[in-house]
Amino acid sequence: MTTYPKTAALMARGRAFLGTEHAILCGAMSWVSERNLVSAISNAGGFGVIACGAMTPELLDAEIAATRALTSKPFGVNLITMHPQLFELIEVCARHSVGHVVLAGGIPPKGSLEAIKAFDAKVIVFAPTLALAKKLLRSGGDALVIEGMEAGGHIGPVSTSVLAQEFLPELSADHLVFVAGGIGRGEAIAGYLEMGAVGVQLGTRFACATESIAHPEFKKAFFRAGARDAVASVQVDPRLPVIPVRALKNKGTEHFTAKQREVAGLLDTDGIEMIEAQLQIEHYWAGALRRAVIDGDIENGSLMAGQSVGMVKAEEPVADIIGQLMAESEAALARR
Ligand SMILES: Cc1cc2nc3c(=O)[nH]c(=O)nc-3n(C[C@H](O)[C@H](O)[C@H](O)COP(=O)(O)O)c2cc1C
């Protein structure tokens, strides 16, 4: 007998797919989603996901092993599709028999889905449009995350509420869809479940959990911030199609504008390829996020955060956060 029967029933397909008590994923957050937070999420009945980010295969290998030492529950690994060693990283996942791989950051390159399915792992994909979602689900994606522009980190242009209305009626009968972006309370979870989602993914709400290794200054910046402080970066040069990033406003936001000008200049003078220009931008983000999360430089680093940051008020254990979300969802469903 579960404490949250109505929510658990609506999450049933998501829970079965993830192998968890609750169909709540903690989305991968570079530097934040490492062994401690990931294992805490999974131990609390959610689904933790290691953020591989720019890690080398050796580092990923060590991180998976260390996470396994801290939890016997299922967890996943998030790989960025444009990582130059994507296929080596997939091999590392295969060696560890990782059960779920999340492919983020763009269209999965040819052969990547097949390489993951070859060791029987489930593949979770992101898709910004319905047409691409259908294509990825046809070509081997086992589940889909739709993520709205309220989210922290790299974002698309469309809000979660609109994506949910576009994707869920069309896909939820035959496919597993998780909703992400802007979720801070369980009432929102209940709403998306009723629309056909099988679960949800949150990042911002978990970033400052007690078990998160984020620097105390990073956490304090989250506790102080409100929704309107979490702004999307702007594109300064139309030739450089940078993916917008939502983060708390600080000096780092201005540095990013300067970085874009510098990289756009390289396109002119050194004739570097567009893919190289984009990689430079992504390396910039990885470095800036590290400065904030690990070093606590909240002025110059990147404080990636979603609009739900205003609902993050204090450090709380992961189990309490998950308990609150489930209780709020259950209470909302009970009122229907
Ligand atoms: C600090 C931070 C870092 C993130 N890094 C990544 C990442 O490396 N890869 C990724 O796929 N998503 C990343 N995300 C997005 C999260 O996985 C998640 O989808 C998102 O936070 C959900 O929206 P929410 O922030 O509104 O809860 C990041 C988000 C935050 C807040």
CSV table of C-alpha atoms and ligand atoms in Angstrom, one decimal:
chain,number,residue,atom,x,y,z
A,1,MET,CA,0.0,0.0,0.0
A,2,THR,CA,1.6,3.3,-1.1
A,3,THR,CA,1.2,6.5,0.7
A,4,TYR,CA,0.4,8.3,-2.5
A,5,PRO,CA,-2.0,5.9,-4.3
A,6,LYS,CA,-3.5,8.4,-6.9
A,7,THR,CA,-0.1,9.8,-7.9
A,8,ALA,CA,1.5,6.3,-8.0
A,9,ALA,CA,-1.3,5.0,-10.2
A,10,LEU,CA,-0.8,7.9,-12.7
A,11,MET,CA,2.9,7.3,-12.6
A,12,ALA,CA,2.6,3.5,-13.0
A,13,ARG,CA,4.1,3.3,-16.5
A,14,GLY,CA,6.9,5.7,-15.7
A,15,ARG,CA,7.8,3.8,-12.5
A,16,ALA,CA,7.9,0.5,-14.3
A,17,PHE,CA,10.1,2.0,-17.0
A,18,LEU,CA,12.5,3.5,-14.5
A,19,GLY,CA,12.3,0.7,-11.9
A,20,THR,CA,11.6,3.3,-9.2
A,21,GLU,CA,9.1,3.9,-6.5
A,22,HIS,CA,8.3,7.4,-7.9
A,23,ALA,CA,8.5,8.6,-11.5
A,24,ILE,CA,10.5,11.6,-10.6
A,25,LEU,CA,13.8,12.1,-12.4
A,26,CYS,CA,16.4,14.6,-11.2
A,27,GLY,CA,17.6,15.9,-14.5
A,28,ALA,CA,21.3,15.8,-15.1
A,29,MET,CA,23.0,19.0,-14.0
A,30,SER,CA,26.7,19.3,-14.9
A,31,TRP,CA,29.0,19.4,-11.9
A,32,VAL,CA,25.9,19.0,-9.5
A,33,SER,CA,24.6,15.6,-10.6
A,34,GLU,CA,27.5,13.5,-9.4
A,35,ARG,CA,27.7,10.5,-7.2
A,36,ASN,CA,26.3,12.1,-4.0
A,37,LEU,CA,23.2,13.8,-5.4
A,38,VAL,CA,22.5,11.0,-7.9
A,39,SER,CA,22.7,8.2,-5.3
A,40,ALA,CA,20.6,10.3,-2.8
A,41,ILE,CA,17.8,10.8,-5.4
A,42,SER,CA,17.8,7.1,-6.2
A,43,ASN,CA,17.9,6.0,-2.6
A,44,ALA,CA,14.9,8.3,-1.9
A,45,GLY,CA,12.8,6.5,-4.5
A,46,GLY,CA,13.4,8.9,-7.4
A,47,PHE,CA,15.7,8.5,-10.4
A,48,GLY,CA,19.1,10.1,-10.3
A,49,VAL,CA,21.0,10.8,-13.5
A,50,ILE,CA,24.8,11.4,-13.7
A,51,ALA,CA,25.7,14.4,-15.8
A,52,CYS,CA,28.6,13.3,-18.0
A,53,GLY,CA,28.9,16.8,-19.5
A,54,ALA,CA,32.4,17.3,-20.7
A,55,MET,CA,33.9,14.3,-18.7
A,56,THR,CA,36.4,12.0,-20.3
A,57,PRO,CA,35.5,8.3,-20.5
A,58,GLU,CA,37.9,7.6,-17.6
A,59,LEU,CA,36.1,10.1,-15.4
A,60,LEU,CA,32.7,8.8,-16.3
A,61,ASP,CA,33.9,5.3,-15.6
A,62,ALA,CA,35.0,6.4,-12.1
A,63,GLU,CA,31.8,8.3,-11.5
A,64,ILE,CA,29.5,5.4,-12.4
A,65,ALA,CA,31.5,3.0,-10.2
A,66,ALA,CA,31.4,5.5,-7.2
A,67,THR,CA,27.6,6.0,-7.6
A,68,ARG,CA,27.1,2.2,-7.7
A,69,ALA,CA,29.0,2.0,-4.4
A,70,LEU,CA,26.4,4.4,-2.9
A,71,THR,CA,23.2,3.0,-4.2
A,72,SER,CA,21.8,-0.4,-5.3
A,73,LYS,CA,18.8,1.4,-6.9
A,74,PRO,CA,18.5,2.3,-10.6
A,75,PHE,CA,20.1,5.5,-12.0
A,76,GLY,CA,20.9,6.8,-15.4
A,77,VAL,CA,23.7,8.6,-17.3
A,78,ASN,CA,23.2,11.7,-19.4
A,79,LEU,CA,25.4,12.1,-22.4
A,80,ILE,CA,25.7,15.2,-24.5
A,81,THR,CA,25.3,14.2,-28.2
A,82,MET,CA,28.0,16.7,-29.4
A,83,HIS,CA,30.7,15.2,-27.1
A,84,PRO,CA,33.6,14.3,-29.3
A,85,GLN,CA,34.0,10.9,-27.5
A,86,LEU,CA,30.3,10.0,-27.4
A,87,PHE,CA,30.9,6.5,-28.6
A,88,GLU,CA,33.6,5.8,-26.1
A,89,LEU,CA,31.3,7.1,-23.4
A,90,ILE,CA,28.6,4.7,-24.6
A,91,GLU,CA,31.1,1.9,-24.3
A,92,VAL,CA,31.8,2.9,-20.6
A,93,CYS,CA,28.0,2.7,-20.0
A,94,ALA,CA,28.0,-0.7,-21.6
A,95,ARG,CA,30.8,-2.0,-19.4
A,96,HIS,CA,28.9,-0.9,-16.3
A,97,SER,CA,25.6,-2.3,-17.7
A,98,VAL,CA,23.9,1.1,-17.2
A,99,GLY,CA,20.2,0.6,-17.5
A,100,HIS,CA,19.1,4.0,-18.9
A,101,VAL,CA,21.0,6.5,-21.0
A,102,VAL,CA,19.7,10.0,-21.6
A,103,LEU,CA,20.9,11.6,-24.9
A,104,ALA,CA,20.8,15.4,-24.5
A,105,GLY,CA,21.9,18.4,-26.4
A,106,GLY,CA,20.9,17.7,-30.0
A,107,ILE,CA,19.8,15.1,-32.5
A,108,PRO,CA,21.5,11.8,-31.6
A,109,PRO,CA,24.2,11.0,-34.2
A,110,LYS,CA,23.9,8.0,-36.5
A,111,GLY,CA,24.5,4.7,-34.7
A,112,SER,CA,24.3,6.1,-31.2
A,113,LEU,CA,20.8,4.8,-30.3
A,114,GLU,CA,21.8,1.4,-31.8
A,115,ALA,CA,25.0,1.3,-29.8
A,116,ILE,CA,23.1,1.9,-26.6
A,117,LYS,CA,20.4,-0.6,-27.4
A,118,ALA,CA,23.1,-3.2,-28.1
A,119,PHE,CA,23.7,-3.6,-24.4
A,120,ASP,CA,19.9,-3.6,-23.6
A,121,ALA,CA,19.9,-0.1,-22.0
A,122,LYS,CA,16.8,2.1,-22.4
A,123,VAL,CA,17.3,5.3,-24.3
A,124,ILE,CA,15.6,8.5,-23.1
A,125,VAL,CA,15.6,11.3,-25.7
A,126,PHE,CA,14.7,15.0,-25.8
A,127,ALA,CA,12.8,16.5,-28.7
A,128,PRO,CA,11.9,20.1,-29.3
A,129,THR,CA,9.2,19.4,-31.9
A,130,LEU,CA,6.5,16.8,-32.3
A,131,ALA,CA,7.8,15.6,-35.7
A,132,LEU,CA,11.3,15.0,-34.3
A,133,ALA,CA,9.9,13.3,-31.2
A,134,LYS,CA,8.0,10.8,-33.4
A,135,LYS,CA,11.1,10.2,-35.5
A,136,LEU,CA,13.3,9.5,-32.4
A,137,LEU,CA,10.6,7.2,-30.9
A,138,ARG,CA,10.4,5.3,-34.2
A,139,SER,CA,14.1,4.9,-34.4
A,140,GLY,CA,14.6,3.4,-31.0
A,141,GLY,CA,14.0,6.0,-28.3
A,142,ASP,CA,12.2,4.3,-25.4
A,143,ALA,CA,11.0,7.5,-23.7
A,144,LEU,CA,10.8,11.2,-24.3
A,145,VAL,CA,11.5,14.2,-22.1
A,146,ILE,CA,9.8,17.4,-23.1
A,147,GLU,CA,11.4,20.4,-21.5
A,148,GLY,CA,10.0,23.9,-21.6
A,149,MET,CA,11.8,27.2,-21.5
A,150,GLU,CA,11.1,27.8,-17.8
A,151,ALA,CA,13.9,25.2,-17.1
A,152,GLY,CA,17.4,26.0,-15.9
A,153,GLY,CA,20.4,25.4,-18.2
A,154,HIS,CA,20.1,25.1,-22.0
A,155,ILE,CA,16.6,25.8,-23.2
A,156,GLY,CA,14.3,25.9,-26.2
A,157,PRO,CA,11.9,28.7,-27.1
A,158,VAL,CA,8.6,27.1,-26.0
A,159,SER,CA,7.0,26.9,-22.6
A,160,THR,CA,6.3,23.7,-20.7
A,161,SER,CA,2.6,24.3,-20.7
A,162,VAL,CA,2.4,24.6,-24.5
A,163,LEU,CA,4.7,21.7,-25.1
A,164,ALA,CA,2.6,19.5,-22.8
A,165,GLN,CA,-0.6,20.5,-24.7
A,166,GLU,CA,1.1,19.8,-28.1
A,167,PHE,CA,2.8,16.5,-27.2
A,168,LEU,CA,0.8,14.7,-24.6
A,169,PRO,CA,-2.5,14.2,-26.3
A,170,GLU,CA,-0.7,13.0,-29.4
A,171,LEU,CA,1.9,10.7,-27.8
A,172,SER,CA,0.8,9.6,-24.3
A,173,ALA,CA,-1.3,6.6,-25.3
A,174,ASP,CA,1.5,4.8,-27.0
A,175,HIS,CA,4.7,6.4,-25.6
A,176,LEU,CA,6.3,7.3,-22.3
A,177,VAL,CA,6.6,11.1,-21.9
A,178,PHE,CA,8.2,12.9,-19.0
A,179,VAL,CA,7.6,16.6,-18.5
A,180,ALA,CA,10.3,19.0,-17.4
A,181,GLY,CA,10.8,22.7,-16.9
A,182,GLY,CA,9.4,25.0,-14.2
A,183,ILE,CA,8.1,22.3,-11.9
A,184,GLY,CA,8.5,23.4,-8.3
A,185,ARG,CA,5.5,21.9,-6.5
A,186,GLY,CA,3.4,18.7,-6.7
A,187,GLU,CA,0.2,20.4,-7.9
A,188,ALA,CA,2.0,20.9,-11.2
A,189,ILE,CA,3.1,17.3,-11.3
A,190,ALA,CA,-0.5,16.2,-10.7
A,191,GLY,CA,-1.6,18.4,-13.6
A,192,TYR,CA,0.9,17.0,-16.1
A,193,LEU,CA,0.1,13.4,-15.0
A,194,GLU,CA,-3.6,14.0,-15.6
A,195,MET,CA,-2.7,15.2,-19.1
A,196,GLY,CA,-0.9,11.9,-19.8
A,197,ALA,CA,2.7,12.3,-18.7
A,198,VAL,CA,4.1,9.2,-17.0
A,199,GLY,CA,6.4,11.2,-14.8
A,200,VAL,CA,8.4,14.4,-14.4
A,201,GLN,CA,11.9,15.7,-14.4
A,202,LEU,CA,13.1,18.5,-12.1
A,203,GLY,CA,16.5,20.1,-11.8
A,204,THR,CA,16.4,23.5,-10.1
A,205,ARG,CA,14.4,22.1,-7.1
A,206,PHE,CA,17.1,19.5,-6.4
A,207,ALA,CA,20.2,21.6,-7.1
A,208,CYS,CA,20.5,22.8,-3.5
A,209,ALA,CA,19.5,19.7,-1.6
A,210,THR,CA,21.5,18.9,1.4
A,211,GLU,CA,23.2,16.0,-0.5
A,212,SER,CA,24.2,18.3,-3.4
A,213,ILE,CA,27.9,19.2,-3.4
A,214,ALA,CA,27.2,22.7,-4.9
A,215,HIS,CA,29.1,25.4,-3.1
A,216,PRO,CA,27.3,27.1,-0.1
A,217,GLU,CA,27.5,30.4,-2.0
A,218,PHE,CA,25.8,28.8,-5.1
A,219,LYS,CA,23.1,27.6,-2.8
A,220,LYS,CA,22.7,30.9,-1.1
A,221,ALA,CA,22.3,32.6,-4.5
A,222,PHE,CA,19.4,30.2,-5.2
A,223,PHE,CA,17.7,30.8,-1.9
A,224,ARG,CA,17.8,34.6,-2.5
A,225,ALA,CA,16.6,34.5,-6.1
A,226,GLY,CA,13.1,34.9,-7.5
A,227,ALA,CA,11.6,33.7,-10.7
A,228,ARG,CA,12.4,36.9,-12.6
A,229,ASP,CA,16.1,36.6,-11.7
A,230,ALA,CA,16.5,33.5,-13.8
A,231,VAL,CA,16.9,34.9,-17.3
A,232,ALA,CA,17.7,33.5,-20.7
A,233,SER,CA,21.0,34.5,-22.4
A,234,VAL,CA,20.7,36.5,-25.5
A,235,GLN,CA,22.2,35.8,-28.9
A,236,VAL,CA,24.4,38.7,-30.1
A,237,ASP,CA,25.4,37.5,-33.5
A,238,PRO,CA,22.8,35.9,-35.8
A,239,ARG,CA,25.4,33.8,-37.5
A,240,LEU,CA,26.3,32.0,-34.3
A,241,PRO,CA,23.3,30.0,-33.4
A,242,VAL,CA,24.0,29.6,-29.6
A,243,ILE,CA,21.5,27.7,-27.6
A,244,PRO,CA,20.1,30.0,-24.9
A,245,VAL,CA,20.9,29.2,-21.3
A,246,ARG,CA,18.7,30.2,-18.4
A,247,ALA,CA,20.7,31.3,-15.3
A,248,LEU,CA,20.6,33.9,-12.5
A,249,LYS,CA,21.7,37.3,-13.7
A,250,ASN,CA,25.2,38.3,-12.7
A,251,LYS,CA,28.5,39.5,-14.2
A,252,GLY,CA,28.9,36.1,-15.9
A,253,THR,CA,25.8,36.9,-18.0
A,254,GLU,CA,27.8,39.8,-19.4
A,255,HIS,CA,30.9,37.7,-19.9
A,256,PHE,CA,28.9,35.4,-22.1
A,257,THR,CA,28.0,38.3,-24.4
A,258,ALA,CA,31.7,39.1,-24.7
A,259,LYS,CA,32.5,35.4,-25.3
A,260,GLN,CA,30.0,35.3,-28.2
A,261,ARG,CA,31.6,38.4,-29.8
A,262,GLU,CA,35.0,36.7,-29.5
A,263,VAL,CA,33.9,33.4,-31.1
A,264,ALA,CA,31.9,35.3,-33.8
A,265,GLY,CA,35.2,37.2,-34.5
A,266,LEU,CA,37.0,33.9,-34.9
A,267,LEU,CA,34.4,32.9,-37.5
A,268,ASP,CA,35.5,36.0,-39.5
A,269,THR,CA,39.2,36.1,-39.0
A,270,ASP,CA,40.4,32.5,-38.5
A,271,GLY,CA,37.6,30.8,-40.6
A,272,ILE,CA,36.9,28.3,-37.9
A,273,GLU,CA,34.1,25.8,-38.6
A,274,MET,CA,30.7,26.4,-37.0
A,275,ILE,CA,30.8,23.2,-35.1
A,276,GLU,CA,34.1,24.3,-33.5
A,277,ALA,CA,32.5,27.7,-32.7
A,278,GLN,CA,29.6,25.9,-30.9
A,279,LEU,CA,32.0,23.6,-29.0
A,280,GLN,CA,33.9,26.7,-27.8
A,281,ILE,CA,30.6,28.1,-26.5
A,282,GLU,CA,29.8,24.8,-24.8
A,283,HIS,CA,33.2,24.6,-23.2
A,284,TYR,CA,32.7,28.2,-22.0
A,285,TRP,CA,29.5,27.1,-20.2
A,286,ALA,CA,31.1,24.0,-18.7
A,287,GLY,CA,33.9,26.2,-17.2
A,288,ALA,CA,31.6,29.0,-16.1
A,289,LEU,CA,29.2,26.5,-14.3
A,290,ARG,CA,32.2,24.9,-12.6
A,291,ARG,CA,33.3,28.2,-11.3
A,292,ALA,CA,29.9,28.8,-9.7
A,293,VAL,CA,29.1,25.3,-8.5
A,294,ILE,CA,32.5,24.1,-7.3
A,295,ASP,CA,34.5,27.3,-6.6
A,296,GLY,CA,31.5,29.3,-5.4
A,297,ASP,CA,32.3,32.3,-7.7
A,298,ILE,CA,28.8,33.5,-8.0
A,299,GLU,CA,29.8,36.8,-9.6
A,300,ASN,CA,31.7,35.5,-12.6
A,301,GLY,CA,30.5,31.9,-12.8
A,302,SER,CA,27.3,30.7,-14.3
A,303,LEU,CA,24.4,30.2,-11.9
A,304,MET,CA,22.2,28.0,-14.2
A,305,ALA,CA,18.7,28.0,-12.7
A,306,GLY,CA,15.1,27.7,-13.8
A,307,GLN,CA,12.2,30.0,-13.1
A,308,SER,CA,11.1,27.7,-10.2
A,309,VAL,CA,14.2,29.0,-8.3
A,310,GLY,CA,11.9,31.2,-6.3
A,311,MET,CA,10.4,28.1,-4.7
A,312,VAL,CA,13.8,26.9,-3.5
A,313,LYS,CA,14.1,28.5,0.0
A,314,ALA,CA,16.4,26.4,2.0
A,315,GLU,CA,18.7,23.4,2.0
A,316,GLU,CA,16.5,20.2,2.5
A,317,PRO,CA,17.3,16.5,2.2
A,318,VAL,CA,16.3,15.0,-1.1
A,319,ALA,CA,13.9,12.6,0.6
A,320,ASP,CA,12.0,15.6,2.1
A,321,ILE,CA,11.8,17.3,-1.3
A,322,ILE,CA,10.5,14.2,-2.9
A,323,GLY,CA,8.1,13.6,0.0
A,324,GLN,CA,6.7,17.2,-0.3
A,325,LEU,CA,6.3,16.9,-4.1
A,326,MET,CA,4.4,13.6,-3.8
A,327,ALA,CA,2.2,14.8,-0.9
A,328,GLU,CA,1.3,18.0,-2.8
A,329,SER,CA,0.5,16.0,-5.9
A,330,GLU,CA,-1.6,13.5,-3.9
A,331,ALA,CA,-3.5,16.3,-2.1
A,332,ALA,CA,-4.3,17.9,-5.5
A,333,LEU,CA,-5.5,14.7,-7.0
A,334,ALA,CA,-7.6,14.0,-3.9
A,335,ARG,CA,-9.4,17.3,-4.3
A,336,ARG,CA,-10.6,16.5,-7.9
B,1,LIG,C1,22.6,24.0,-12.8
B,1,LIG,C2,22.0,23.2,-13.9
B,1,LIG,C3,22.8,22.4,-14.8
B,1,LIG,C4,22.2,21.7,-15.8
B,1,LIG,N1,23.0,20.9,-16.6
B,1,LIG,C5,22.5,20.1,-17.6
B,1,LIG,C6,23.3,19.2,-18.3
B,1,LIG,O1,24.5,19.1,-18.1
B,1,LIG,N2,22.7,18.3,-19.2
B,1,LIG,C7,21.3,18.4,-19.4
B,1,LIG,O2,20.8,17.6,-20.2
B,1,LIG,N3,20.5,19.2,-18.7
B,1,LIG,C8,21.0,20.0,-17.8
B,1,LIG,N4,20.2,20.8,-17.0
B,1,LIG,C9,18.7,20.7,-17.2
B,1,LIG,C10,18.2,19.7,-16.1
B,1,LIG,O3,18.6,18.4,-16.4
B,1,LIG,C11,16.6,19.7,-16.1
B,1,LIG,O4,16.1,19.2,-17.3
B,1,LIG,C12,16.0,21.0,-15.8
B,1,LIG,O5,16.7,21.6,-14.7
B,1,LIG,C13,14.5,20.9,-15.5
B,1,LIG,O6,13.9,22.1,-15.4
B,1,LIG,P1,13.8,22.9,-14.0
B,1,LIG,O7,15.2,23.5,-13.8
B,1,LIG,O8,12.8,24.0,-14.2
B,1,LIG,O9,13.5,22.0,-12.9
B,1,LIG,C14,20.8,21.7,-16.0
B,1,LIG,C15,20.0,22.4,-15.2
B,1,LIG,C16,20.5,23.2,-14.1
B,1,LIG,C17,19.6,24.0,-13.2
